[in-house]
Tab-separated table of C-alpha atoms and ligand atoms in Angstrom:
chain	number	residue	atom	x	y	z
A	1	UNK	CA	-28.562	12.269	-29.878
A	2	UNK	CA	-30.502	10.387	-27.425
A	3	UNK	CA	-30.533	7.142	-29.524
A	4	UNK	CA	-26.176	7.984	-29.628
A	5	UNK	CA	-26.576	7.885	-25.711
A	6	UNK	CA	-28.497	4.926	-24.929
A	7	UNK	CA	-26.760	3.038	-27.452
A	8	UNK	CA	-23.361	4.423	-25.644
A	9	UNK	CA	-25.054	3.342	-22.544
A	10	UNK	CA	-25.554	-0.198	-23.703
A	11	UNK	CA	-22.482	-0.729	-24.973
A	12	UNK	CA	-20.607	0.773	-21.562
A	13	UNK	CA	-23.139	-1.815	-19.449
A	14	UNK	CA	-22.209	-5.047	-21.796
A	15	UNK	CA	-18.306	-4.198	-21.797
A	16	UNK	CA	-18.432	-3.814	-17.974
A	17	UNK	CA	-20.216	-6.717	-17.407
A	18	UNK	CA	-18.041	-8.773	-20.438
A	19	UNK	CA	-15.145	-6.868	-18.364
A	20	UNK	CA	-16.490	-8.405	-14.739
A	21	UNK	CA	-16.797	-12.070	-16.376
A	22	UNK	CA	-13.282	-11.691	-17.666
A	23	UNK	CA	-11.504	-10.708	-14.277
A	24	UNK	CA	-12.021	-14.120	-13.120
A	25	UNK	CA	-11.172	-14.439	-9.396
A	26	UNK	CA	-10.014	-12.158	-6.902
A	27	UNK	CA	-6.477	-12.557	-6.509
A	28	UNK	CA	-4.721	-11.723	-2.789
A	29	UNK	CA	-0.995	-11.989	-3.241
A	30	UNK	CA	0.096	-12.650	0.239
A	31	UNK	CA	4.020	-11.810	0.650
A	32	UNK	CA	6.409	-12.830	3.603
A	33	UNK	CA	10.099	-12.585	4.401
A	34	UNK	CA	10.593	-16.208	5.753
A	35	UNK	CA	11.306	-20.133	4.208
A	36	UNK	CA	8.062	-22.247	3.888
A	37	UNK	CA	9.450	-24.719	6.220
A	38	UNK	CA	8.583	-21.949	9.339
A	39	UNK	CA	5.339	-21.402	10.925
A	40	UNK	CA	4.438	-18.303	8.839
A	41	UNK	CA	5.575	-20.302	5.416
A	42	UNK	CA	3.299	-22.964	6.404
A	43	UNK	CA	0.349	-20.841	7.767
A	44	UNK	CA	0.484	-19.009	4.685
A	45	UNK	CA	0.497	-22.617	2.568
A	46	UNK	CA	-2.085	-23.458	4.514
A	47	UNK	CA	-4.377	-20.282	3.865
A	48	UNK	CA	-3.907	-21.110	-0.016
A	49	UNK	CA	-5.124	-24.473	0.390
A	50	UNK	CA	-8.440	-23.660	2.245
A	51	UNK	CA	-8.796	-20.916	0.196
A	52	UNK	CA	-8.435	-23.215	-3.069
A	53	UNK	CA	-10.617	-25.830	-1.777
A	54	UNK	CA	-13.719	-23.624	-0.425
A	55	UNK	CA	-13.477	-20.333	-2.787
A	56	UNK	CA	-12.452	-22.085	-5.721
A	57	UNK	CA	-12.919	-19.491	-8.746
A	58	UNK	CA	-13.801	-16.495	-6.545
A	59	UNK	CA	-10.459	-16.234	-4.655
A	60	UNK	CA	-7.117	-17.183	-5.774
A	61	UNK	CA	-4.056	-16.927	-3.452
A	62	UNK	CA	-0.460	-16.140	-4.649
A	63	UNK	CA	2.059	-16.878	-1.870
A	64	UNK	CA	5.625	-15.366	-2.502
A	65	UNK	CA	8.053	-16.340	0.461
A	66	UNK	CA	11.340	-15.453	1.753
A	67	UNK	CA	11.096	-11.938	0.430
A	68	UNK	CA	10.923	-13.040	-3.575
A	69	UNK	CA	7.928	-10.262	-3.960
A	70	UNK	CA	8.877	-7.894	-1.005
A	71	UNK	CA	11.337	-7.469	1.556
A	72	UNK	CA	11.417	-5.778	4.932
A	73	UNK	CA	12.342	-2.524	3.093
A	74	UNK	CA	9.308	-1.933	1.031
A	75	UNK	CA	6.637	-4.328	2.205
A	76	UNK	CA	4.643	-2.627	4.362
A	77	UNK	CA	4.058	0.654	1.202
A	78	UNK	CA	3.525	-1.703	-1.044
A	79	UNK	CA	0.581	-3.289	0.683
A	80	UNK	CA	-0.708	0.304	1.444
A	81	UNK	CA	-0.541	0.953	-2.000
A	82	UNK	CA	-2.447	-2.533	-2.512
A	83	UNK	CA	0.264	-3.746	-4.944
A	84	UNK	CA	0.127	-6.608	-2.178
A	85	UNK	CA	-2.528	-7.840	-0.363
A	86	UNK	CA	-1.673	-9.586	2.866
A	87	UNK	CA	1.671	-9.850	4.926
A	88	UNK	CA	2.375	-10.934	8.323
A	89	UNK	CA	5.278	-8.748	9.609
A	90	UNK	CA	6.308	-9.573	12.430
A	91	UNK	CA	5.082	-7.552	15.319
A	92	UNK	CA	8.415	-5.113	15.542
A	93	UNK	CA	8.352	-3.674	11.625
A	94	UNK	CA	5.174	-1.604	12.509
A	95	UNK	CA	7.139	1.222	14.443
A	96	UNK	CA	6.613	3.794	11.817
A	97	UNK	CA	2.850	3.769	12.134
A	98	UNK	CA	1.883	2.604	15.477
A	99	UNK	CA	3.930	2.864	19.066
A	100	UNK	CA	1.783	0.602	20.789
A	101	UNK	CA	2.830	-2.652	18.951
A	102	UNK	CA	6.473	-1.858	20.543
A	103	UNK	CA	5.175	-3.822	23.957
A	104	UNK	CA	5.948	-6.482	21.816
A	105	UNK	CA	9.480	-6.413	22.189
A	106	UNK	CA	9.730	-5.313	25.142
A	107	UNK	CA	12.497	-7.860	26.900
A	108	UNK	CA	11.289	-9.930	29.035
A	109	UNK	CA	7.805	-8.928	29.113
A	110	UNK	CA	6.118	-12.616	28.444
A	111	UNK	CA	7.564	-15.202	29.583
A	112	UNK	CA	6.591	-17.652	27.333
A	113	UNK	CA	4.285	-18.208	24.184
A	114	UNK	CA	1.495	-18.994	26.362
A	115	UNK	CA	1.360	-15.443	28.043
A	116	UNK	CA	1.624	-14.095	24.567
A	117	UNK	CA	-1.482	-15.601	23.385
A	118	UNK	CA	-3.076	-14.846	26.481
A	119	UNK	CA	-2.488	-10.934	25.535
A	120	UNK	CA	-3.132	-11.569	22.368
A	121	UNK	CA	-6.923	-12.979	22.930
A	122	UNK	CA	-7.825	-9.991	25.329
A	123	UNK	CA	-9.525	-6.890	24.722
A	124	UNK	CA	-6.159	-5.045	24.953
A	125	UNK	CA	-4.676	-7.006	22.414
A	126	UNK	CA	-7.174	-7.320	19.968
A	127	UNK	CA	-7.507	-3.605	19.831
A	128	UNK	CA	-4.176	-3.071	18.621
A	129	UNK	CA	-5.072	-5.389	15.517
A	130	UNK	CA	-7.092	-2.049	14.541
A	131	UNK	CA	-4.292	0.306	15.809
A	132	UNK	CA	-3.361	1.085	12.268
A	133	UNK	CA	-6.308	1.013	10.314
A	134	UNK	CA	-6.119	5.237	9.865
A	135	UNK	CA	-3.158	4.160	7.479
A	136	UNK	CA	-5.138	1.636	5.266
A	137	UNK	CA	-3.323	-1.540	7.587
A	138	UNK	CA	-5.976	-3.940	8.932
A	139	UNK	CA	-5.088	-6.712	11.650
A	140	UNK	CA	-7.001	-9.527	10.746
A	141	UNK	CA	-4.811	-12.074	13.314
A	142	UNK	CA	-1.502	-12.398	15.168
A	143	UNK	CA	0.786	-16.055	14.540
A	144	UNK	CA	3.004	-17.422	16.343
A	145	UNK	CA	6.689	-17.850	15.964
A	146	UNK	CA	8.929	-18.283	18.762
A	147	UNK	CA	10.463	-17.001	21.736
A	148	UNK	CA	14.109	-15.165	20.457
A	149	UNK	CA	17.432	-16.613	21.682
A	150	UNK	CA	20.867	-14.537	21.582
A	151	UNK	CA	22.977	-15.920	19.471
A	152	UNK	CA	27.133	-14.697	18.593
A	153	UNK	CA	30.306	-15.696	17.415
A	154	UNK	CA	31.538	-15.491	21.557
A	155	UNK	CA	29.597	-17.846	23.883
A	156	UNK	CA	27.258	-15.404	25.947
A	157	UNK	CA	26.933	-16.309	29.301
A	158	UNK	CA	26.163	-13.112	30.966
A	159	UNK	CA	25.149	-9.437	29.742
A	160	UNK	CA	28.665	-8.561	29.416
A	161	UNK	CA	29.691	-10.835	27.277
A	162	UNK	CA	27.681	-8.922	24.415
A	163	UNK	CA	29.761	-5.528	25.330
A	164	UNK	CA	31.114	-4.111	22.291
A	165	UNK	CA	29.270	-6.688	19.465
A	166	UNK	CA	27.392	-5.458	17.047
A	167	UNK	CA	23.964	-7.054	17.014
A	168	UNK	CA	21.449	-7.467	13.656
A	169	UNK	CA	18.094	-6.229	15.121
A	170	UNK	CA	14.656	-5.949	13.124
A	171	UNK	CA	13.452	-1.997	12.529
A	172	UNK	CA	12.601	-1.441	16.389
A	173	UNK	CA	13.642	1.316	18.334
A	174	UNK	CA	13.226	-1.124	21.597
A	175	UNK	CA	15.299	-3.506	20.162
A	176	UNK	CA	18.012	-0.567	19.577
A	177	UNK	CA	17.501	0.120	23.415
A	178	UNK	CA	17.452	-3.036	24.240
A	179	UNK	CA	21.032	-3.877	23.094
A	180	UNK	CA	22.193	-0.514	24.077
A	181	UNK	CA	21.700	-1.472	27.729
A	182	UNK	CA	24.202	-3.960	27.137
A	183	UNK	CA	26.969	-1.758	25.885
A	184	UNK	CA	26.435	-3.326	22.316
A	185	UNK	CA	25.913	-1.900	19.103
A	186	UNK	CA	22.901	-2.662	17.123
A	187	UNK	CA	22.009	-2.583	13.297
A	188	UNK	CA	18.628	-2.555	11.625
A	189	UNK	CA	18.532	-4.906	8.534
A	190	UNK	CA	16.115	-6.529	6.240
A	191	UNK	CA	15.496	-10.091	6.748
A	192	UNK	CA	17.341	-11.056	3.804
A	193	UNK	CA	20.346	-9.903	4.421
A	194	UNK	CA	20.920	-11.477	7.814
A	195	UNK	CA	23.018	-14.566	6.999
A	196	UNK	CA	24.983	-12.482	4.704
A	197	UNK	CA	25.901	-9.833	7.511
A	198	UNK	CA	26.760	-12.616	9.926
A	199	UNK	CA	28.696	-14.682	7.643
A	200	UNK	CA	30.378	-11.145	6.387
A	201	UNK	CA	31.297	-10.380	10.078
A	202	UNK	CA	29.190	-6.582	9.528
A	203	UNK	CA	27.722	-8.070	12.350
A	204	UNK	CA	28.771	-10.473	15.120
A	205	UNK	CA	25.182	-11.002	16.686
A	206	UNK	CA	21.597	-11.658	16.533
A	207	UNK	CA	18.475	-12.718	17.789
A	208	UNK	CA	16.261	-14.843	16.425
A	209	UNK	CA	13.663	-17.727	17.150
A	210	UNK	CA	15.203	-21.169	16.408
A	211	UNK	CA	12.962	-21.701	13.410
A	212	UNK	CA	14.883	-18.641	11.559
A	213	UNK	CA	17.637	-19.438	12.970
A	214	UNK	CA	17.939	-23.054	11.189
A	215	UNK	CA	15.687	-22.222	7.907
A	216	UNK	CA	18.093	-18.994	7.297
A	217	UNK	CA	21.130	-21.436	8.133
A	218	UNK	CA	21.955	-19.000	10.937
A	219	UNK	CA	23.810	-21.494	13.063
A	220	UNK	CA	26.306	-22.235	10.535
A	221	UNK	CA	27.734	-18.765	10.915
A	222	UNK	CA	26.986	-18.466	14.907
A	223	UNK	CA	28.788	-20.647	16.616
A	224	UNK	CA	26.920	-20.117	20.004
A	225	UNK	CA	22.958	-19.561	20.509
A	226	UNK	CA	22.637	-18.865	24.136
A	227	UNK	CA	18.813	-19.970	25.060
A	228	UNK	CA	17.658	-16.997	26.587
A	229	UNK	CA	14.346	-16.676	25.550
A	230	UNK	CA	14.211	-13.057	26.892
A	231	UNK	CA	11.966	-12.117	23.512
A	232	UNK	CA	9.298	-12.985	21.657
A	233	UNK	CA	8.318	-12.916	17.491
A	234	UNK	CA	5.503	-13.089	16.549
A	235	UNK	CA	3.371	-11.870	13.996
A	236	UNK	CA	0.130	-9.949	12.374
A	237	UNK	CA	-1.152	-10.971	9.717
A	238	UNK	CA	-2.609	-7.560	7.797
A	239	UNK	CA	-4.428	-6.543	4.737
A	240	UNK	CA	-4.840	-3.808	3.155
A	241	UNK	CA	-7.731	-2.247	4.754
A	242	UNK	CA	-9.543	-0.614	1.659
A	243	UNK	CA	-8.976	-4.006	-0.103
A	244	UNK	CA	-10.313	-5.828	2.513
A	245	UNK	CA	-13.406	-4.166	3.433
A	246	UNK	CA	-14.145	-3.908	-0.217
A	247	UNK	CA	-14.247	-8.224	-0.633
A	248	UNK	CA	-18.560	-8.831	-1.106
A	249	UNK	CA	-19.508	-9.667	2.526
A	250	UNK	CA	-19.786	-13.276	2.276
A	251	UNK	CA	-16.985	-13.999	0.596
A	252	UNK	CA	-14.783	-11.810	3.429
A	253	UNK	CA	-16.912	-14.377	6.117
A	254	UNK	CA	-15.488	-16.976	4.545
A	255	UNK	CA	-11.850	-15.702	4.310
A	256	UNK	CA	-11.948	-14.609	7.889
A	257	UNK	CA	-13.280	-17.825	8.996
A	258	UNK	CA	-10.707	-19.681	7.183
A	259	UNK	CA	-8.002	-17.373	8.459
A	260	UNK	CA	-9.649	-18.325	12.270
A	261	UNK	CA	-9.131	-22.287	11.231
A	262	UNK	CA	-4.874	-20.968	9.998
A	263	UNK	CA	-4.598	-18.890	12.748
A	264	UNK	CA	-5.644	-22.028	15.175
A	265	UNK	CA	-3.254	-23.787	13.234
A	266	UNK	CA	-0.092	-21.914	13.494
A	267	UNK	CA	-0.364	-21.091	16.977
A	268	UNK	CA	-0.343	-24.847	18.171
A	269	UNK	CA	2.285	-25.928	15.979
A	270	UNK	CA	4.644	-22.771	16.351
A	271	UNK	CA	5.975	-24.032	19.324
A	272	UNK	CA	7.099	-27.271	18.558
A	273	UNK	CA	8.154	-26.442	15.338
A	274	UNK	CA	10.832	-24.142	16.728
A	275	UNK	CA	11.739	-27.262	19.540
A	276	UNK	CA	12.030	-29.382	16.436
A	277	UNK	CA	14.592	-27.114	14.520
A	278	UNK	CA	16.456	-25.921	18.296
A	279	UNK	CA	17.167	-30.183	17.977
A	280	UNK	CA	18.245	-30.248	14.094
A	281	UNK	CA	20.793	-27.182	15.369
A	282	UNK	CA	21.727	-29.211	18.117
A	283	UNK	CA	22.300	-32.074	15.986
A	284	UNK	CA	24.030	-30.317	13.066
A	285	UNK	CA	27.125	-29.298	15.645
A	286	UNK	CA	27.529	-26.398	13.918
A	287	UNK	CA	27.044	-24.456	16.980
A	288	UNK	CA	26.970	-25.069	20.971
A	289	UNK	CA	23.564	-24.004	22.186
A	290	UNK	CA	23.641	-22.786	25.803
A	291	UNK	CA	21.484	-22.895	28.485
A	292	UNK	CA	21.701	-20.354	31.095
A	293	UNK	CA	21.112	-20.890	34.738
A	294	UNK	CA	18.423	-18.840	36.924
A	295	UNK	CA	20.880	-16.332	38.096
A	296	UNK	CA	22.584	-15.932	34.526
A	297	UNK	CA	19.282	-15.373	32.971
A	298	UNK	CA	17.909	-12.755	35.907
A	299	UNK	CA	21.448	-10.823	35.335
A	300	UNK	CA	20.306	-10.403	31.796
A	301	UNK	CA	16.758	-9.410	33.043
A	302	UNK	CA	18.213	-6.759	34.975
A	303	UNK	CA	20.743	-5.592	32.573
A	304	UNK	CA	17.427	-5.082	29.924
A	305	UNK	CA	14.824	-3.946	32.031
A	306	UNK	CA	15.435	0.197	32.020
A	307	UNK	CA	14.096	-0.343	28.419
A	308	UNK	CA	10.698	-0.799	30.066
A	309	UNK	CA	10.514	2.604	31.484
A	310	UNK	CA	12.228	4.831	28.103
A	311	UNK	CA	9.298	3.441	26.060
A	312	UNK	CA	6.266	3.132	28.231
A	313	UNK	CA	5.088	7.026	27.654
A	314	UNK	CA	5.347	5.974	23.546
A	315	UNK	CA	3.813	2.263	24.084
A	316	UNK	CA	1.061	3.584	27.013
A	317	UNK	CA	1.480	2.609	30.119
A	318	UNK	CA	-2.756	0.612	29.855
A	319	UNK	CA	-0.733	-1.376	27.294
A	320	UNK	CA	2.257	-2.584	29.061
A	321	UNK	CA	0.220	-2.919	32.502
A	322	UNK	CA	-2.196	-5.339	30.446
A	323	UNK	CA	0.539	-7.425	28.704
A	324	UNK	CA	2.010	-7.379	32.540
A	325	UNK	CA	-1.091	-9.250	33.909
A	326	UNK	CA	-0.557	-12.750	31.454
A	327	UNK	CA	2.088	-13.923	32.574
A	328	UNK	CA	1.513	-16.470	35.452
B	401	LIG	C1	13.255	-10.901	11.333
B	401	LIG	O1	13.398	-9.940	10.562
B	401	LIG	O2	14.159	-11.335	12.035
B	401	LIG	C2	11.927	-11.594	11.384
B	401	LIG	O3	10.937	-10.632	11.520
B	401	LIG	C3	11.695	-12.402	10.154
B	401	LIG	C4	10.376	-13.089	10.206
B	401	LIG	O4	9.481	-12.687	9.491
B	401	LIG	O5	10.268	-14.049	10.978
């Protein structure tokens, strides 16, 4: 019996080991909703590449944009259930499992990208990139997009000119709010389905930054983007936290500091990748951007701004006074 047992021993340590030479590297299939010609397409390119050049046979990444693996519907369960490995939602989709991220879309709250990453880099911030990890999410870093402009099939000028439109917003309760205080209607709807909606007429609104707007074709079925910049979207990039703690320690160093070098990346490009596409909209003529004047823009600062107070017991009020304190 004991000879049975050692043999069965043996055999179990050779298979497992035959079985560890076999799995070859560790694969992170990293999943987004957007083009590769965006920020997050080409962070996420760009995280492949390092990753190729510096982990070569220990770490293979499988990008899958504009929502070929997952979609806004099922994304976030499928990376809890580790059938994906990384996403980068962007900062509104995380409703279901933390409150806090909402100060995010708060209107108005930053006024540009540079008061976002100043949030974003203090200690406020950088807690909430742990604020889900009691449901398996780690934050590992936020990216940049772009500030969001209005855009409709009416020119809007002023708050009122969005009475009665139905808007397409992400799945926020603020952003519900948020168009509610305008007397418009709002729907929640996957990423994907956005151009279709608009072009349909389901929807007569939106708001977007100008790099979805132009790599989603938006303009073509907007006819007016109104620059009101009264939003921003950005994202986090998240793992899986069980996954992710469970990488061998160096090799997670190594992933972490390449994600630092992306992250660095993204966020200075972001910005004038979204000026770059605002000019290949302007150019297209497909639609008349607008720019609003001071007063304009403060009428549609007023007209949002009771959306502050509904959510701050949700969001906490140390989280909104700290995002209040970047902006300059
Ligand atoms: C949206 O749904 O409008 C955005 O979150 C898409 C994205 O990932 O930029």
């Amino acid at each position: 019996f004991k000879k049975i047992a050692v043999a069965a021993a043996c055999a179990l340590t050779l298979s497992s080991y035959a079985a560890l030479a076999q799995e070859g590297p560790l694969v992170i299939k990293l999943a987004h909703v957007v083009t590769d010609d965006t920020p997050k397409g080409q962070g996420a390119l760009m995280f492949q590449r390092l990753v190729d050049q510096r982990l070569e046979g220990k770490v293979k990444v499988e990008v899958y944009p504009n929502s070929s693996l997952y979609g806004d519907a099922n994304e976030l369960e499928a990376l809890r259930n580790n059938d994906v490995q990384m996403l980068a939602p962007s900062l509104a989709k995380f409703d279901k499992y933390t409150k806090q991220l909402q100060v995010f879309d708060l209107p108005f709250m930053f006024d540009d990208l540079e008061a976002v990453n100043r949030f974003q880099k203090r200690a406020k911030g950088r807690q909430l990139l742990r604020s889900m990890e009691d449901q398996n999410i780690v934050g590992l870093a936020y990216w940049h997009n772009g500030m969001k402009q209005m855009s409709a099939t009416k020119a809007l000028r002023l708050p009122a000119d969005a009475t009665g439109l139905s808007f397409r917003i992400q799945n926020s309760n603020v952003l519900d709010a948020q168009f509610a205080q305008l007397g418009a209607k709002s729907v929640k709807m996957p990423f994907a389905e956005v151009y279709k909606g608009l072009q349909s007429g389901q929807v007569q609104g939106a708001e977007n930054p100008w790099s979805n707007l132009y790599s989603q074709r938006l303009h073509e079925v907007q006819p007016f983007i109104t620059e009101t910049n009264h939003g921003v979207l950005d994202y986090m990039l998240i793992s899986n936290a069980r996954f992710w703690y469970g990488i061998p320690h160096q090799i997670r160093t190594e992933l972490e500091a390449i994600i630092d070098e992306v992250t660095f990346a993204v966020n200075r490009q972001a910005e004038e990748a979204n000026l770059a596409d605002r000019r290949r909209i302007e150019a297209s003529g497909k639609s008349q951007v607008i720019t609003l004047t001071a007063e304009q823009r403060d009428a549609w600062r007023e007209a949002m701004r009771p959306v502050w107070q509904q959510f701050e017991a949700e969001i906490g009020s140390d989280v909104i006074k700290a995002a209040q304190t970047v902006n300059r």
